[in-house]
Amino acid sequence: MKSLFGIFVLYQIFSIGATFGDHILITKYCEAKNIHIGTIFSCQNKRDNMKKIISLSTVGLRFLNVDISHLHNQNFPLDQLDQVLNRNHYHLAVIIDSGCIDYADFAIQDKKYFYETYHWLVPTTPQNLNNSLNFLQKSPLNINSDVNVAILNGEGTKWSILDVYNPASSHHGQFTVTKLGLCDETNGYQAKIAGNKYWSRKNMTGVQFKSAVVVPDPSIKLNDYLTSDKNRQLHSMHRFQSVTVNYCREMYNFSLEIQRTNSWGYLTPNGHFDGLVGLLERRLVDFGSSPLIYKLDRMPVIDYSYGNWVLRSTFIYRRPKIIEASYKIFLRPLSRTVWICIVLMMVLLMLFLKVVFSREKRLLQKRNLVDSSWSFLFLFTLGAFCQQGATCHPQLLSSRTLSIFVFLFCILTYQFYSASIVSYLLIDPPRKINNLKDLSDSNLRAGIEDILIDRNYFVQTTDPVAIELFNKKIKFSNNNSGFYEPWDGLDLVKQGGFAFHVETSTAYPIIEETFTNEEICELEEVQMYRTQPMHTNLQKNSPFREMMNYCMLHLVENGLMYRLRKYWDARKPMCIESAKKFTFNVGLKEFSSGLIVLSYGILISLGLLLREVIVHKKVYIKDLFRKKNAKNAVQPFTN
């Protein structure tokens, strides 16, 4: 086989000018397409090729000129075709001389060279027109092709431009030729498609595509699944995507043969995919009617199009009641600094009361009504803080004034303290679970919706927090025990103490139907993985990707996509604050500190009572012996 340099009579990159008959056409075509580089397939002799390149050196367009006259009855290797047409440029012009069309069969070996980035121009004459169209009819054209045929008019400087495409050549589409415009030296290339190419070609004449939809439940009938919107909270993403694909079917006038599969598509031990991705990989279907999320392992085998569904899954749970140590509940309203200030103030008050009451006791000895002992002053001050009222009646103006301000200070402190406890019971407790790590460390049980996306997530994730949560709360001796159907998982959430990871489009309608307003107001959410779009999916290097993109964006522009999302993707249940019912249940745990303090007080008082009884008994016995000894004592005789 001859080398590439042997096949190419001329392989040089020059600036192209104009000395041959179609130079005006090529120049105006490149200006209209905004292309600066390309490939010309011709069969002229070496001298003419050299003149062509040298004479077309004034416009600034770089082309590779390939002489194909020696390729008759030879197979042009596909790898060498790649070297010719893969130029590492986004857009490339491809010019084929109609006089060489019989030698150009090699150019139609791969359909990718007729995709959007390749702009084909076939200059021809009325005599060669049928030959040129026959060549193109055998080519793998599709709706995305950009192929123009330029017919030279009699004057020699004007061209009639034809637009040539096939909606889907591999699906027996109808070869279509339409008059597009004219080209001349004065007016340039006046042959552009009015509007968007896919809108102009939207009539695909009923070609049939194959598609597949994910139906997780094998008992569901496919037709009912696709046509009914009953219980639309179940498998919303698949049914939503099927609806959008049906809009595209009506817009482009193609038909669909739909089959079912039970999986999105995950790698199997043999290195291939199952489910929807496997069908696309083996080219058994053209595109999916269920959306897919981006996964790196899928990128080599499928193409992604517009992401029209937003997947949001989250852990949903009722806000756990924060149960602190009982003594903290009573200490919570005041900070440590405030408590220290109150204790110091009580000490100071006791000192001032000691001075005032002692002075009153000395001045009013005949009317002594005030006890100035330290134990009494402690009881007086503590009683004032506990709103017990006065236990004595000071007589002097100074002692009465101090007592009034002691009671005033104590009532202000008591009111603030009691109001803080009530407000603590009234307001919602602060949120303690703010991320996945907090959820993993909490005492909540957890479960996962039984869908393949979440099962596969735990298989492939490298997030250490997610792995820790799975091993701690999801994975048990029976691995299936941590996965639940949506109704079962949300019923456990309703009971409390349980966090359930579920798609919001599935969970929200169930919550609205089964939860009370108070329970809805208690719900909190923590995401395990980010919200992400799910995309329309097609075969790798599919010629219909941009077609589907245009259809989906058209739905976005006219508002249909928003309407469909609003209909199929449930809104978050609203918490009506004004309708909340406040119920407080103070349990024994919260009340236990009061009982503990009372118990300590009883024990201490009993201990002190026992000690007092013993001391009193000892004193009584001593007095008894003393009296007895005094009675039995010998009295001295006196006369």
CSV table of C-alpha atoms in Angstrom, one decimal, residues 166-175 202-211 249 252-257:
chain,number,residue,atom,x,y,z
A,166,ASN,CA,-31.4,12.9,4.8
A,167,PRO,CA,-33.3,13.0,8.1
A,168,ALA,CA,-31.9,9.6,9.1
A,169,SER,CA,-30.2,7.6,6.4
A,170,SER,CA,-29.7,4.5,8.6
A,171,HIS,CA,-33.4,4.5,9.4
A,172,HIS,CA,-34.6,4.7,5.7
A,173,GLY,CA,-35.1,8.4,5.8
A,174,GLN,CA,-36.2,10.3,2.7
A,175,PHE,CA,-33.3,11.9,0.7
A,202,LYS,CA,-38.3,19.2,11.5
A,203,ASN,CA,-40.4,17.0,9.2
A,204,MET,CA,-38.5,13.7,9.4
A,205,THR,CA,-41.2,12.0,7.3
A,206,GLY,CA,-42.1,9.5,10.0
A,207,VAL,CA,-38.8,7.7,10.3
A,208,GLN,CA,-38.8,5.2,13.2
A,209,PHE,CA,-36.4,5.4,16.1
A,210,LYS,CA,-35.9,2.9,18.8
A,211,SER,CA,-35.9,3.9,22.4
A,249,ARG,CA,-41.6,13.1,18.4
A,252,TYR,CA,-40.0,16.3,14.3
A,253,ASN,CA,-42.6,13.9,13.0
A,254,PHE,CA,-40.9,10.6,13.7
A,255,SER,CA,-42.2,7.4,15.3
A,256,LEU,CA,-41.0,5.5,18.3
A,257,GLU,CA,-40.6,1.9,19.1
